[in-house]
PDB file of C-alpha atoms in Angstrom:
ATOM      1  CA  UNK A   1      94.108 102.305 112.535  1.00 94.00           C
ATOM      2  CA  UNK A   2      95.666 100.574 109.685  1.00 96.00           C
ATOM      3  CA  UNK A   3      97.391  97.485 111.539  1.00 98.00           C
ATOM      4  CA  UNK A   4     100.040  94.880 109.880  1.00 98.00           C
ATOM      5  CA  UNK A   5      99.970  91.775 111.650  1.00 98.00           C
ATOM      6  CA  UNK A   6     102.903  89.340 110.762  1.00 97.00           C
ATOM      7  CA  UNK A   7     101.664  86.041 112.268  1.00 96.00           C
ATOM      8  CA  UNK A   8     103.142  82.701 110.725  1.00 94.00           C
ATOM      9  CA  UNK A   9     100.333  80.476 112.195  1.00 95.00           C
ATOM     10  CA  UNK A  10      97.085  80.596 110.152  1.00 95.00           C
ATOM     11  CA  UNK A  11      94.132  80.357 112.626  1.00 95.00           C
ATOM     12  CA  UNK A  12      95.966  83.270 115.665  1.00 95.00           C
ATOM     13  CA  UNK A  13      96.369  85.800 112.671  1.00 96.00           C
ATOM     14  CA  UNK A  14      93.013  85.338 111.566  1.00 96.00           C
ATOM     15  CA  UNK A  15      91.773  85.643 115.936  1.00 97.00           C
ATOM     16  CA  UNK A  16      93.689  88.809 116.095  1.00 97.00           C
ATOM     17  CA  UNK A  17      92.165  89.605 112.385  1.00 97.00           C
ATOM     18  CA  UNK A  18      88.744  89.351 113.299  1.00 97.00           C
ATOM     19  CA  UNK A  19      88.577  90.929 116.900  1.00 97.00           C
ATOM     20  CA  UNK A  20      90.513  93.933 115.790  1.00 97.00           C
ATOM     21  CA  UNK A  21      88.117  95.213 112.085  1.00 97.00           C
ATOM     22  CA  UNK A  22      85.130  94.210 114.811  1.00 96.00           C
ATOM     23  CA  UNK A  23      86.598  97.106 116.661  1.00 95.00           C
ATOM     24  CA  UNK A  24      86.855  98.924 113.052  1.00 96.00           C
ATOM     25  CA  UNK A  25      89.677  98.879 112.408  1.00 97.00           C
ATOM     26  CA  UNK A  26      91.680  98.499 108.676  1.00 96.00           C
ATOM     27  CA  UNK A  27      94.226  95.210 109.061  1.00 97.00           C
ATOM     28  CA  UNK A  28      96.604  93.515 106.281  1.00 97.00           C
ATOM     29  CA  UNK A  29      99.001  90.281 106.822  1.00 97.00           C
ATOM     30  CA  UNK A  30     101.529  88.472 106.526  1.00 96.00           C
ATOM     31  CA  UNK A  31     102.950  85.005 107.010  1.00 94.00           C
ATOM     32  CA  UNK A  32     106.303  85.759 107.488  1.00 93.00           C
ATOM     33  CA  UNK A  33     108.981  88.834 107.394  1.00 93.00           C
ATOM     34  CA  UNK A  34     110.364  88.475 103.768  1.00 91.00           C
ATOM     35  CA  UNK A  35     106.396  88.615 103.046  1.00 92.00           C
ATOM     36  CA  UNK A  36     106.000  92.108 105.659  1.00 94.00           C
ATOM     37  CA  UNK A  37     109.290  93.954 103.656  1.00 90.00           C
ATOM     38  CA  UNK A  38     107.564  93.213 100.533  1.00 87.00           C
ATOM     39  CA  UNK A  39     104.050  94.224 101.878  1.00 90.00           C
ATOM     40  CA  UNK A  40     105.722  98.161 103.829  1.00 89.00           C
ATOM     41  CA  UNK A  41     108.072  98.456 101.102  1.00 81.00           C
ATOM     42  CA  UNK A  42     105.000  99.429  98.708  1.00 82.00           C
ATOM     43  CA  UNK A  43     102.083 100.232 101.808  1.00 87.00           C
ATOM     44  CA  UNK A  44     102.185 102.599 105.433  1.00 88.00           C
ATOM     45  CA  UNK A  45     100.844 101.019 108.674  1.00 94.00           C
ATOM     46  CA  UNK A  46      99.863 102.478 112.069  1.00 94.00           C
ATOM     47  CA  UNK A  47     101.333  99.943 113.386  1.00 97.00           C
ATOM     48  CA  UNK A  48     103.170  96.758 113.285  1.00 98.00           C
ATOM     49  CA  UNK A  49     101.782  93.263 115.331  1.00 98.00           C
ATOM     50  CA  UNK A  50     104.788  90.772 115.370  1.00 98.00           C
ATOM     51  CA  UNK A  51     105.496  87.217 115.730  1.00 96.00           C
ATOM     52  CA  UNK A  52     109.149  86.026 116.619  1.00 95.00           C
ATOM     53  CA  UNK A  53     109.608  83.073 115.686  1.00 93.00           C
ATOM     54  CA  UNK A  54     108.994  82.262 112.399  1.00 93.00           C
ATOM     55  CA  UNK A  55     110.497  80.794 109.017  1.00 88.00           C
ATOM     56  CA  UNK A  56     112.262  82.338 106.401  1.00 84.00           C
ATOM     57  CA  UNK A  57     112.977  85.126 108.043  1.00 90.00           C
ATOM     58  CA  UNK A  58     112.085  85.661 111.627  1.00 93.00           C
ATOM     59  CA  UNK A  59     110.120  89.074 113.577  1.00 95.00           C
ATOM     60  CA  UNK A  60     113.982  89.909 115.285  1.00 94.00           C
ATOM     61  CA  UNK A  61     115.347  89.421 111.943  1.00 92.00           C
ATOM     62  CA  UNK A  62     113.014  91.541 109.729  1.00 94.00           C
ATOM     63  CA  UNK A  63     112.282  94.236 112.748  1.00 93.00           C
ATOM     64  CA  UNK A  64     115.405  94.869 113.073  1.00 88.00           C
ATOM     65  CA  UNK A  65     116.253  95.265 108.881  1.00 85.00           C
ATOM     66  CA  UNK A  66     113.200  97.162 108.403  1.00 86.00           C
ATOM     67  CA  UNK A  67     114.936  99.578 110.608  1.00 84.00           C
ATOM     68  CA  UNK A  68     117.661  99.201 108.025  1.00 76.00           C
ATOM     69  CA  UNK A  69     115.778 100.734 105.673  1.00 74.00           C
ATOM     70  CA  UNK A  70     114.302 103.905 107.660  1.00 75.00           C
ATOM     71  CA  UNK A  71     110.658 102.938 108.083  1.00 83.00           C
ATOM     72  CA  UNK A  72     109.554 104.377 111.446  1.00 86.00           C
ATOM     73  CA  UNK A  73     106.662 101.615 112.308  1.00 92.00           C
ATOM     74  CA  UNK A  74     105.709 100.999 115.806  1.00 95.00           C
ATOM     75  CA  UNK A  75     105.444  97.684 116.074  1.00 97.00           C
ATOM     76  CA  UNK A  76     104.217  95.371 118.702  1.00 98.00           C
ATOM     77  CA  UNK A  77     105.994  92.120 119.704  1.00 97.00           C
ATOM     78  CA  UNK A  78     103.438  89.538 120.320  1.00 94.00           C
ATOM     79  CA  UNK A  79     105.406  85.654 121.373  1.00 92.00           C
ATOM     80  CA  UNK A  80     105.111  82.997 123.591  1.00 92.00           C
ATOM     81  CA  UNK A  81     109.348  83.368 124.884  1.00 91.00           C
ATOM     82  CA  UNK A  82     108.827  85.221 127.712  1.00 92.00           C
ATOM     83  CA  UNK A  83     112.027  85.774 129.350  1.00 94.00           C
ATOM     84  CA  UNK A  84     113.958  88.899 130.068  1.00 92.00           C
ATOM     85  CA  UNK A  85     116.575  87.849 127.326  1.00 92.00           C
ATOM     86  CA  UNK A  86     113.885  88.267 124.875  1.00 92.00           C
ATOM     87  CA  UNK A  87     112.059  90.760 125.739  1.00 93.00           C
ATOM     88  CA  UNK A  88     115.196  92.790 125.657  1.00 92.00           C
ATOM     89  CA  UNK A  89     116.241  90.954 122.482  1.00 92.00           C
ATOM     90  CA  UNK A  90     113.135  92.887 120.789  1.00 93.00           C
ATOM     91  CA  UNK A  91     113.497  96.083 121.650  1.00 92.00           C
ATOM     92  CA  UNK A  92     117.105  96.198 120.988  1.00 89.00           C
ATOM     93  CA  UNK A  93     116.115  94.537 117.179  1.00 89.00           C
ATOM     94  CA  UNK A  94     114.237  97.819 117.052  1.00 91.00           C
ATOM     95  CA  UNK A  95     110.306  96.868 118.766  1.00 95.00           C
ATOM     96  CA  UNK A  96     108.074  99.767 120.895  1.00 95.00           C
ATOM     97  CA  UNK A  97     105.778  96.800 123.154  1.00 96.00           C
ATOM     98  CA  UNK A  98     106.776  93.611 124.076  1.00 96.00           C
ATOM     99  CA  UNK A  99     103.752  91.697 124.808  1.00 96.00           C
ATOM    100  CA  UNK A 100     103.193  87.866 125.717  1.00 95.00           C
ATOM    101  CA  UNK A 101     100.763  84.583 124.368  1.00 92.00           C
ATOM    102  CA  UNK A 102      98.488  84.068 126.053  1.00 92.00           C
ATOM    103  CA  UNK A 103      97.591  88.109 126.207  1.00 94.00           C
ATOM    104  CA  UNK A 104      93.450  89.429 126.035  1.00 96.00           C
ATOM    105  CA  UNK A 105      92.443  90.912 122.925  1.00 97.00           C
ATOM    106  CA  UNK A 106      91.221  94.348 124.928  1.00 96.00           C
ATOM    107  CA  UNK A 107      95.397  94.921 126.644  1.00 97.00           C
ATOM    108  CA  UNK A 108      96.557  93.845 122.314  1.00 97.00           C
ATOM    109  CA  UNK A 109      93.886  96.397 121.814  1.00 97.00           C
ATOM    110  CA  UNK A 110      94.905  99.399 123.959  1.00 97.00           C
ATOM    111  CA  UNK A 111      98.585  98.668 123.472  1.00 97.00           C
ATOM    112  CA  UNK A 112      98.059  99.072 120.050  1.00 97.00           C
ATOM    113  CA  UNK A 113      96.312 102.341 120.138  1.00 95.00           C
ATOM    114  CA  UNK A 114      98.961 103.967 122.382  1.00 95.00           C
ATOM    115  CA  UNK A 115     101.715 103.060 120.048  1.00 95.00           C
ATOM    116  CA  UNK A 116      99.337 104.899 116.918  1.00 93.00           C
ATOM    117  CA  UNK A 117      99.384 108.110 119.737  1.00 91.00           C
ATOM    118  CA  UNK A 118     102.707 107.832 119.694  1.00 88.00           C
ATOM    119  CA  UNK A 119     103.654 107.822 116.110  1.00 85.00           C
ATOM    120  CA  UNK A 120     105.948 106.680 113.713  1.00 82.00           C
ATOM    121  CA  UNK A 121     110.044 106.623 115.939  1.00 77.00           C
ATOM    122  CA  UNK A 122     111.794 110.157 115.803  1.00 65.00           C
ATOM    123  CA  UNK A 123     115.278 108.457 116.255  1.00 63.00           C
ATOM    124  CA  UNK A 124     115.883 108.047 112.946  1.00 64.00           C
ATOM    125  CA  UNK A 125     116.460 110.868 110.973  1.00 64.00           C
ATOM    126  CA  UNK A 126     118.876 111.790 107.534  1.00 74.00           C
ATOM    127  CA  UNK A 127     122.133 109.404 107.141  1.00 81.00           C
ATOM    128  CA  UNK A 128     125.094 110.679 104.563  1.00 86.00           C
ATOM    129  CA  UNK A 129     127.348 109.181 103.390  1.00 91.00           C
ATOM    130  CA  UNK A 130     130.045 112.065 101.951  1.00 92.00           C
ATOM    131  CA  UNK A 131     127.982 114.531 100.338  1.00 94.00           C
ATOM    132  CA  UNK A 132     125.264 112.836 100.254  1.00 95.00           C
ATOM    133  CA  UNK A 133     121.992 113.266 102.207  1.00 93.00           C
ATOM    134  CA  UNK A 134     119.499 110.775 102.611  1.00 89.00           C
ATOM    135  CA  UNK A 135     115.495 110.822 104.649  1.00 84.00           C
ATOM    136  CA  UNK A 136     114.611 107.726 104.728  1.00 77.00           C
ATOM    137  CA  UNK A 137     110.917 109.671 106.001  1.00 70.00           C
ATOM    138  CA  UNK A 138     110.317 111.966 103.362  1.00 77.00           C
ATOM    139  CA  UNK A 139     111.957 109.460 100.311  1.00 83.00           C
ATOM    140  CA  UNK A 140     114.322 112.638  99.556  1.00 89.00           C
ATOM    141  CA  UNK A 141     117.620 112.245  98.629  1.00 95.00           C
ATOM    142  CA  UNK A 142     120.632 114.926  97.950  1.00 96.00           C
ATOM    143  CA  UNK A 143     123.738 114.868  96.726  1.00 95.00           C
ATOM    144  CA  UNK A 144     126.099 117.873  96.923  1.00 94.00           C
ATOM    145  CA  UNK A 145     123.287 120.106  97.713  1.00 93.00           C
ATOM    146  CA  UNK A 146     121.404 118.784  94.508  1.00 95.00           C
ATOM    147  CA  UNK A 147     117.804 117.181  94.817  1.00 95.00           C
ATOM    148  CA  UNK A 148     117.745 113.729  92.952  1.00 96.00           C
ATOM    149  CA  UNK A 149     115.770 112.307  91.256  1.00 95.00           C
ATOM    150  CA  UNK A 150     114.770 108.757  92.533  1.00 95.00           C
ATOM    151  CA  UNK A 151     112.478 105.788  91.827  1.00 94.00           C
ATOM    152  CA  UNK A 152     110.439 103.629  94.368  1.00 91.00           C
ATOM    153  CA  UNK A 153     112.726 100.648  93.983  1.00 93.00           C
ATOM    154  CA  UNK A 154     116.365 102.908  93.168  1.00 95.00           C
ATOM    155  CA  UNK A 155     115.423 104.727  96.238  1.00 93.00           C
ATOM    156  CA  UNK A 156     114.963 101.485  98.668  1.00 89.00           C
ATOM    157  CA  UNK A 157     118.328 100.613  96.902  1.00 94.00           C
ATOM    158  CA  UNK A 158     120.313 103.110  97.702  1.00 94.00           C
ATOM    159  CA  UNK A 159     118.799 102.778 101.658  1.00 89.00           C
ATOM    160  CA  UNK A 160     119.729 100.122 101.799  1.00 87.00           C
ATOM    161  CA  UNK A 161     123.675 100.982 100.501  1.00 92.00           C
ATOM    162  CA  UNK A 162     123.591 103.701 102.848  1.00 89.00           C
ATOM    163  CA  UNK A 163     123.109 102.075 105.882  1.00 81.00           C
ATOM    164  CA  UNK A 164     125.758  99.560 104.521  1.00 83.00           C
ATOM    165  CA  UNK A 165     128.226 101.756 103.205  1.00 88.00           C
ATOM    166  CA  UNK A 166     131.818 101.063 103.279  1.00 89.00           C
ATOM    167  CA  UNK A 167     130.837  97.257 103.174  1.00 89.00           C
ATOM    168  CA  UNK A 168     129.355  95.364  99.825  1.00 93.00           C
ATOM    169  CA  UNK A 169     125.733  94.422  99.876  1.00 91.00           C
ATOM    170  CA  UNK A 170     125.284  91.342  97.700  1.00 92.00           C
ATOM    171  CA  UNK A 171     123.225  91.201  94.894  1.00 91.00           C
ATOM    172  CA  UNK A 172     121.206  88.721  96.894  1.00 89.00           C
ATOM    173  CA  UNK A 173     120.908  90.514  99.703  1.00 87.00           C
ATOM    174  CA  UNK A 174     119.689  93.228  97.958  1.00 90.00           C
ATOM    175  CA  UNK A 175     116.981  90.738  96.190  1.00 89.00           C
ATOM    176  CA  UNK A 176     115.861  89.603 100.022  1.00 82.00           C
ATOM    177  CA  UNK A 177     115.716  93.083 100.677  1.00 80.00           C
ATOM    178  CA  UNK A 178     113.937  95.051  97.736  1.00 84.00           C
ATOM    179  CA  UNK A 179     111.228  92.271  96.798  1.00 83.00           C
ATOM    180  CA  UNK A 180     111.336  89.751  99.099  1.00 74.00           C
ATOM    181  CA  UNK A 181     109.826  86.513  97.990  1.00 69.00           C
ATOM    182  CA  UNK A 182     109.393  87.978  94.769  1.00 76.00           C
ATOM    183  CA  UNK A 183     112.377  87.956  92.442  1.00 78.00           C
ATOM    184  CA  UNK A 184     112.111  89.826  89.739  1.00 84.00           C
ATOM    185  CA  UNK A 185     113.931  88.983  86.661  1.00 80.00           C
ATOM    186  CA  UNK A 186     118.292  90.127  86.608  1.00 73.00           C
ATOM    187  CA  UNK A 187     117.212  92.610  84.103  1.00 87.00           C
ATOM    188  CA  UNK A 188     114.581  94.088  87.015  1.00 92.00           C
ATOM    189  CA  UNK A 189     117.786  94.741  89.169  1.00 92.00           C
ATOM    190  CA  UNK A 190     120.374  95.999  86.432  1.00 92.00           C
ATOM    191  CA  UNK A 191     117.650  98.568  85.171  1.00 95.00           C
ATOM    192  CA  UNK A 192     117.145  99.856  88.889  1.00 96.00           C
ATOM    193  CA  UNK A 193     120.182  99.844  89.639  1.00 96.00           C
ATOM    194  CA  UNK A 194     121.027 101.652  86.174  1.00 96.00           C
ATOM    195  CA  UNK A 195     119.092 104.526  87.195  1.00 97.00           C
ATOM    196  CA  UNK A 196     120.230 104.379  90.967  1.00 97.00           C
ATOM    197  CA  UNK A 197     123.826 105.466  89.154  1.00 97.00           C
ATOM    198  CA  UNK A 198     122.846 108.109  86.664  1.00 97.00           C
ATOM    199  CA  UNK A 199     121.347 109.552  89.466  1.00 97.00           C
ATOM    200  CA  UNK A 200     124.047 109.308  91.646  1.00 97.00           C
ATOM    201  CA  UNK A 201     126.644 109.812  89.683  1.00 97.00           C
ATOM    202  CA  UNK A 202     125.862 111.143  86.167  1.00 94.00           C
ATOM    203  CA  UNK A 203     125.412 114.334  87.463  1.00 94.00           C
ATOM    204  CA  UNK A 204     128.824 114.687  89.227  1.00 95.00           C
ATOM    205  CA  UNK A 205     132.543 114.258  88.649  1.00 94.00           C
ATOM    206  CA  UNK A 206     133.403 111.308  91.403  1.00 95.00           C
ATOM    207  CA  UNK A 207     131.490 108.068  90.854  1.00 95.00           C
ATOM    208  CA  UNK A 208     129.919 107.052  94.512  1.00 97.00           C
ATOM    209  CA  UNK A 209     128.582 103.819  93.329  1.00 97.00           C
ATOM    210  CA  UNK A 210     130.652 100.516  92.413  1.00 96.00           C
ATOM    211  CA  UNK A 211     129.498  97.546  91.277  1.00 94.00           C
ATOM    212  CA  UNK A 212     132.028  94.799  92.086  1.00 93.00           C
ATOM    213  CA  UNK A 213     130.875  91.423  89.475  1.00 90.00           C
ATOM    214  CA  UNK A 214     130.055  88.066  90.729  1.00 86.00           C
ATOM    215  CA  UNK A 215     129.345  90.164  94.172  1.00 91.00           C
ATOM    216  CA  UNK A 216     127.787  92.802  94.947  1.00 94.00           C
ATOM    217  CA  UNK A 217     127.333  96.801  95.086  1.00 96.00           C
ATOM    218  CA  UNK A 218     128.763  99.231  97.080  1.00 95.00           C
ATOM    219  CA  UNK A 219     128.389 103.049  97.974  1.00 94.00           C
ATOM    220  CA  UNK A 220     131.903 104.907  98.805  1.00 92.00           C
ATOM    221  CA  UNK A 221     132.199 108.958  99.862  1.00 87.00           C
ATOM    222  CA  UNK A 222     132.718 110.935  96.551  1.00 70.00           C
TER     223      UNK A 222
END
């Protein structure tokens, strides 16, 4: 399995990674939610181990955000929070399993294998706004039946806008969702918005992407 460990305690993360690497799994690590979202935008994993209490972006918010982005990778929450309400909150946020610390490494590995065998979530189908249809799993989008040719980052921006439509998405939320901690200069975001507008609106009579200067972006039905 290819496993992402999201854990803000380096000692805990190292212990988990050492054990699972010895079992033959490929590992990567992020120390907070923003870094995890950045990795998940760039790579595919079989399963994610997610701590709950973390700085910058906690585990529940991270999982809710990756589900909003259409990332279907199974998530196992690993946390000391053991109340029923904590567990329910984890599943509501989009988690698939919940293991309370302290735990046995053998149990952790068995649960991860079960999640990997189950595969990506199947409840995250195509999204639509007006004549626009978007499938996060296949990274394909069509408008009025015409496939849109979009790069990775414009597609991520469009996915966020579709999920929020018709509400306004602030410029900062776009930056946080797509780039995480590695915030680009203002020209980079502007160029990706320009590319998105060219693919989404230019070939069609009615624009869907609105820019509210100084506020953010919004997607409306054509």
